[in-house]
Short mmCIF file of C-alpha atoms and ligand atoms in Angstrom, two decimals:
data_model
loop_
_atom_site.label_atom_id
_atom_site.label_comp_id
_atom_site.label_asym_id
_atom_site.label_seq_id
_atom_site.Cartn_x
_atom_site.Cartn_y
_atom_site.Cartn_z
CA UNK A 1 36.08 30.23 -38.54
CA UNK A 2 38.68 30.94 -41.63
CA UNK A 3 39.83 28.52 -44.24
CA UNK A 4 43.72 28.12 -43.63
CA UNK A 5 45.51 25.99 -45.83
CA UNK A 6 49.23 25.33 -45.02
CA UNK A 7 51.30 23.56 -47.80
CA UNK A 8 54.81 22.09 -46.60
CA UNK A 9 58.31 21.14 -47.51
CA UNK A 10 61.29 19.73 -46.29
CA UNK A 11 62.05 23.04 -44.53
CA UNK A 12 59.05 22.46 -42.41
CA UNK A 13 61.07 19.63 -40.86
CA UNK A 14 64.58 21.19 -40.90
CA UNK A 15 64.80 22.01 -37.41
CA UNK A 16 63.70 18.14 -36.42
CA UNK A 17 67.37 17.44 -37.92
CA UNK A 18 65.68 16.01 -40.77
CA UNK A 19 67.73 16.54 -43.71
CA UNK A 20 66.25 18.61 -46.98
CA UNK A 21 66.74 17.71 -50.89
CA UNK A 22 68.24 20.65 -52.72
CA UNK A 23 70.11 22.30 -50.46
CA UNK A 24 73.54 22.04 -50.33
CA UNK A 25 74.08 18.88 -48.36
CA UNK A 26 70.94 18.22 -49.00
CA UNK A 27 69.79 14.55 -49.66
CA UNK A 28 70.30 15.08 -53.53
CA UNK A 29 73.62 16.51 -53.73
CA UNK A 30 74.20 12.64 -52.15
CA UNK A 31 71.97 10.55 -54.15
CA UNK A 32 71.00 10.07 -57.56
CA UNK A 33 66.89 10.45 -58.22
CA UNK A 34 66.84 7.97 -60.66
CA UNK A 35 69.42 5.06 -58.51
CA UNK A 36 65.97 5.47 -55.15
CA UNK A 37 63.27 7.71 -56.07
CA UNK A 38 61.73 5.84 -59.54
CA UNK A 39 60.01 2.86 -60.51
CA UNK A 40 62.68 2.22 -62.59
CA UNK A 41 64.98 1.79 -59.72
CA UNK A 42 62.73 -0.10 -57.69
CA UNK A 43 62.53 -2.24 -60.76
CA UNK A 44 66.66 -2.49 -61.05
CA UNK A 45 67.73 -2.54 -57.54
CA UNK A 46 65.18 -3.11 -54.92
CA UNK A 47 67.61 -3.75 -52.35
CA UNK A 48 69.21 0.02 -52.86
CA UNK A 49 65.97 1.56 -52.75
CA UNK A 50 64.89 -0.16 -49.64
CA UNK A 51 67.72 0.67 -48.04
CA UNK A 52 67.62 4.76 -49.08
CA UNK A 53 63.92 4.64 -47.53
CA UNK A 54 64.98 2.25 -44.42
CA UNK A 55 68.21 5.05 -43.71
CA UNK A 56 65.35 8.02 -43.87
CA UNK A 57 62.94 6.02 -41.37
CA UNK A 58 65.49 5.06 -38.82
CA UNK A 59 66.47 9.21 -38.91
CA UNK A 60 62.45 10.26 -38.41
CA UNK A 61 62.30 7.49 -35.34
CA UNK A 62 64.95 9.55 -33.66
CA UNK A 63 63.37 13.31 -34.80
CA UNK A 64 60.95 15.12 -33.02
CA UNK A 65 58.43 17.69 -34.42
CA UNK A 66 59.76 21.35 -34.07
CA UNK A 67 58.09 24.62 -32.81
CA UNK A 68 57.47 25.15 -36.36
CA UNK A 69 55.13 21.59 -36.26
CA UNK A 70 53.62 22.91 -32.92
CA UNK A 71 53.12 26.54 -33.64
CA UNK A 72 50.57 25.38 -36.74
CA UNK A 73 48.80 22.96 -33.83
CA UNK A 74 48.20 26.33 -32.05
CA UNK A 75 46.66 27.79 -35.25
CA UNK A 76 43.66 25.33 -34.38
CA UNK A 77 42.21 27.64 -31.82
CA UNK A 78 41.54 30.20 -34.36
CA UNK A 79 41.35 28.78 -37.83
CA UNK A 80 40.55 25.71 -39.71
CA UNK A 81 43.87 24.23 -40.50
CA UNK A 82 44.30 21.93 -43.39
CA UNK A 83 47.73 21.05 -43.96
CA UNK A 84 48.85 19.75 -47.52
CA UNK A 85 52.23 18.52 -46.81
CA UNK A 86 54.96 17.53 -49.31
CA UNK A 87 56.97 15.63 -46.49
CA UNK A 88 56.36 11.44 -45.80
CA UNK A 89 57.75 12.23 -42.24
CA UNK A 90 54.87 11.95 -39.75
CA UNK A 91 55.97 14.91 -37.64
CA UNK A 92 52.74 17.03 -38.14
CA UNK A 93 50.57 14.21 -37.14
CA UNK A 94 53.01 13.22 -33.74
CA UNK A 95 52.69 17.81 -32.98
CA UNK A 96 49.35 17.19 -33.26
CA UNK A 97 47.82 18.80 -36.62
CA UNK A 98 44.24 16.76 -37.24
CA UNK A 99 43.44 17.58 -40.77
CA UNK A 100 47.03 16.55 -43.10
CA UNK A 101 46.68 15.64 -46.16
CA UNK A 102 50.40 13.54 -47.80
CA UNK A 103 51.15 14.23 -51.25
CA UNK A 104 54.16 12.30 -51.59
CA UNK A 105 53.08 8.81 -49.72
CA UNK A 106 54.36 7.84 -45.91
CA UNK A 107 57.80 6.62 -44.60
CA UNK A 108 55.86 5.04 -42.01
CA UNK A 109 53.99 2.94 -44.42
CA UNK A 110 54.21 0.10 -47.43
CA UNK A 111 52.47 -0.72 -50.06
CA UNK A 112 51.43 -3.97 -51.75
CA UNK A 113 53.25 -4.64 -55.48
CA UNK A 114 50.50 -6.42 -56.71
CA UNK A 115 47.60 -4.19 -55.34
CA UNK A 116 47.80 -0.75 -54.20
CA UNK A 117 44.94 -0.71 -51.95
CA UNK A 118 46.86 -2.46 -49.51
CA UNK A 119 49.02 0.28 -47.51
CA UNK A 120 50.44 -1.14 -44.02
CA UNK A 121 52.00 0.53 -40.83
CA UNK A 122 56.04 -0.26 -40.73
CA UNK A 123 56.92 -1.73 -37.42
CA UNK A 124 59.88 -0.26 -36.71
CA UNK A 125 62.24 1.36 -38.99
CA UNK A 126 62.84 -1.77 -41.54
CA UNK A 127 61.29 -3.03 -44.91
CA UNK A 128 63.27 -5.65 -46.61
CA UNK A 129 63.30 -7.69 -49.37
CA UNK A 130 60.69 -11.15 -48.44
CA UNK A 131 58.38 -8.83 -46.88
CA UNK A 132 54.94 -9.96 -48.11
CA UNK A 133 51.33 -8.58 -48.36
CA UNK A 134 48.37 -10.64 -47.43
CA UNK A 135 48.34 -11.48 -51.09
CA UNK A 136 52.13 -12.62 -50.96
CA UNK A 137 53.55 -9.92 -53.00
CA UNK A 138 56.89 -8.49 -52.11
CA UNK A 139 55.81 -4.76 -49.95
CA UNK A 140 57.11 -1.66 -51.26
CA UNK A 141 57.77 1.98 -49.83
CA UNK A 142 54.58 3.86 -49.66
CA UNK A 143 56.11 6.71 -51.16
CA UNK A 144 55.18 8.86 -54.71
CA UNK A 145 58.37 8.22 -56.76
CA UNK A 146 59.18 10.48 -59.94
CA UNK A 147 57.36 9.90 -62.90
CA UNK A 148 54.62 8.02 -60.76
CA UNK A 149 51.45 10.07 -60.08
CA UNK A 150 50.26 12.29 -57.01
CA UNK A 151 47.10 10.61 -56.26
CA UNK A 152 45.87 13.39 -53.63
CA UNK A 153 47.05 15.82 -55.90
CA UNK A 154 43.08 16.69 -56.97
CA UNK A 155 41.12 16.74 -53.09
CA UNK A 156 44.88 19.08 -52.67
CA UNK A 157 43.64 21.56 -55.43
CA UNK A 158 40.25 21.59 -54.20
CA UNK A 159 41.40 22.22 -50.58
CA UNK A 160 43.52 25.35 -51.86
CA UNK A 161 40.63 26.90 -54.20
CA UNK A 162 38.72 26.65 -50.35
CA UNK A 163 41.36 28.62 -49.08
CA UNK A 164 40.95 32.18 -47.03
CA UNK A 165 44.50 32.32 -46.55
CA UNK A 166 47.61 30.36 -47.81
CA UNK A 167 50.86 29.85 -45.84
CA UNK A 168 53.34 28.22 -47.40
CA UNK A 169 56.53 26.62 -45.45
CA UNK A 170 59.83 25.05 -46.61
CA UNK A 171 59.63 24.19 -49.91
CA UNK A 172 61.69 24.74 -52.99
CA UNK A 173 58.68 25.08 -55.00
CA UNK A 174 60.73 23.10 -57.88
CA UNK A 175 58.36 19.72 -57.77
CA UNK A 176 55.05 19.76 -59.54
CA UNK A 177 52.43 19.05 -59.52
CA UNK A 178 52.85 20.52 -55.90
CA UNK A 179 54.19 23.46 -57.10
CA UNK A 180 51.61 24.78 -59.36
CA UNK A 181 49.26 24.28 -56.13
CA UNK A 182 50.06 28.13 -55.29
CA UNK A 183 47.97 28.97 -58.65
CA UNK A 184 44.52 27.65 -57.19
CA UNK A 185 44.13 29.71 -54.54
CA UNK A 186 41.59 32.59 -55.46
CA UNK A 187 42.70 35.97 -56.24
CA UNK A 188 41.47 37.49 -53.48
CA UNK A 189 43.31 35.15 -50.63
CA UNK A 190 46.41 35.73 -48.89
CA UNK A 191 49.57 34.09 -49.75
CA UNK A 192 52.76 33.90 -47.22
CA UNK A 193 55.88 32.20 -47.46
CA UNK A 194 58.06 31.18 -45.05
CA UNK A 195 61.52 29.96 -45.76
CA UNK A 196 64.97 31.79 -44.89
CA UNK A 197 66.33 31.47 -48.46
CA UNK A 198 65.26 32.78 -52.29
CA UNK A 199 62.60 30.36 -53.58
CA UNK A 200 62.23 30.51 -57.58
CA UNK A 201 58.77 30.25 -57.69
CA UNK A 202 57.59 29.56 -61.02
CA UNK A 203 54.55 31.99 -60.24
CA UNK A 204 53.77 35.26 -60.35
CA UNK A 205 51.15 35.50 -57.22
CA UNK A 206 51.68 38.60 -54.94
CA UNK A 207 53.47 37.29 -52.01
CA UNK A 208 54.23 38.24 -48.36
CA UNK A 209 57.87 36.44 -47.68
CA UNK A 210 58.69 35.52 -44.46
CA UNK A 211 62.76 35.09 -44.65
CA UNK A 212 62.73 33.31 -41.41
CA UNK A 213 63.46 29.30 -40.28
CA UNK A 214 59.69 27.59 -39.90
CA UNK A 215 59.89 28.09 -36.09
CA UNK A 216 60.69 31.57 -35.98
CA UNK A 217 58.13 32.03 -39.16
CA UNK A 218 55.23 30.74 -37.86
CA UNK A 219 55.70 32.51 -34.70
CA UNK A 220 55.73 35.56 -36.82
CA UNK A 221 52.48 35.00 -38.73
CA UNK A 222 50.72 34.40 -36.28
CA UNK A 223 51.71 37.81 -34.89
CA UNK A 224 50.71 39.23 -38.38
CA UNK A 225 47.25 37.55 -38.77
CA UNK A 226 45.63 37.36 -35.61
N1 APR B 301 62.62 25.83 -41.94
C1 APR B 301 61.73 26.74 -43.95
N2 APR B 301 62.63 26.73 -44.61
C2 APR B 301 63.61 25.87 -45.03
C3 APR B 301 64.36 25.62 -43.57
C4 APR B 301 63.99 25.61 -42.34
N3 APR B 301 64.73 25.76 -40.90
N4 APR B 301 65.56 25.17 -43.92
C5 APR B 301 65.50 24.76 -45.20
N5 APR B 301 64.37 25.37 -45.76
C6 APR B 301 63.79 25.41 -47.29
C7 APR B 301 65.16 25.83 -48.00
O1 APR B 301 65.46 27.26 -48.42
C8 APR B 301 64.31 25.28 -49.40
O2 APR B 301 63.84 25.93 -49.82
O3 APR B 301 63.48 24.52 -47.29
C9 APR B 301 63.11 24.14 -48.52
C10 APR B 301 63.65 22.35 -49.03
O4 APR B 301 63.43 22.21 -50.36
P1 APR B 301 63.57 21.18 -51.11
O5 APR B 301 64.56 20.22 -50.76
O6 APR B 301 64.02 21.28 -52.89
O7 APR B 301 62.47 20.28 -50.67
P2 APR B 301 60.76 20.35 -51.22
O8 APR B 301 61.08 21.33 -51.92
O9 APR B 301 60.10 19.81 -49.89
O10 APR B 301 60.82 18.72 -52.13
C11 APR B 301 59.56 18.54 -53.16
O11 APR B 301 61.11 16.82 -53.81
O12 APR B 301 62.48 15.38 -53.38
C12 APR B 301 61.55 15.60 -53.76
O13 APR B 301 59.60 14.14 -52.80
C13 APR B 301 60.50 15.23 -52.59
O14 APR B 301 58.34 16.29 -51.33
C14 APR B 301 59.89 16.49 -51.88
C15 APR B 301 59.66 16.74 -53.06
#
């Protein structure tokens, strides 16, 4: 079976009702990144950071995978599908995809501020000040914030290097190192990009654009490659 590597971003989950970040009406229009998504923000105002992610988690709990997610599951019948996602939601998992790597963390998990190896599932939507790990330290959202290292990037690079096909869905390709992954695809590997809008790519790579929403775009992609 050929290896299909899929890199997804917020646009993948837009049709599930989850907001993207950089579009009009996106989250970074309403919130200041430096106030809710950095280690400094956490030090300065943890309550605000917790509230921001609690709201995201609440929205996620009432969201469902869309046909784009489900199309990627169907592709497992024909390809060895590896999903590398920038999304912190669990919609790929809930739709049934079996091989998923999260680059930017997971919204439904918390992590110890004393020992990053201690990661826990969050029950429900709320992570509170005073919620402690087994060593007695405050729990933080299990999210990679701006200014923090991306622990899974080396694994993602090696996945992309081994891709027979690379499919990118619903990301503005503005955030590094994730956006740089495209340049690790071997020269002969075709690259497809599904996004209804223009994407300002920092890569000179030849790309087959599918200017559609994720759900229709995945359907079109399936017809193109099968
Ligand atoms: N289907 C596919 N793509 C869509 C859809 C849709 N229905 N709706 C919007 N899009 C596209 C937009 O055109 C845009 O190119 O999704 C992309 C979303 O881009 P961003 O909001 O920048 O999200 P993303 O690229 O995932 O952001 C990367 O930035 O803030 C951080 O950590 C956060 O993981 C996130 C990272």
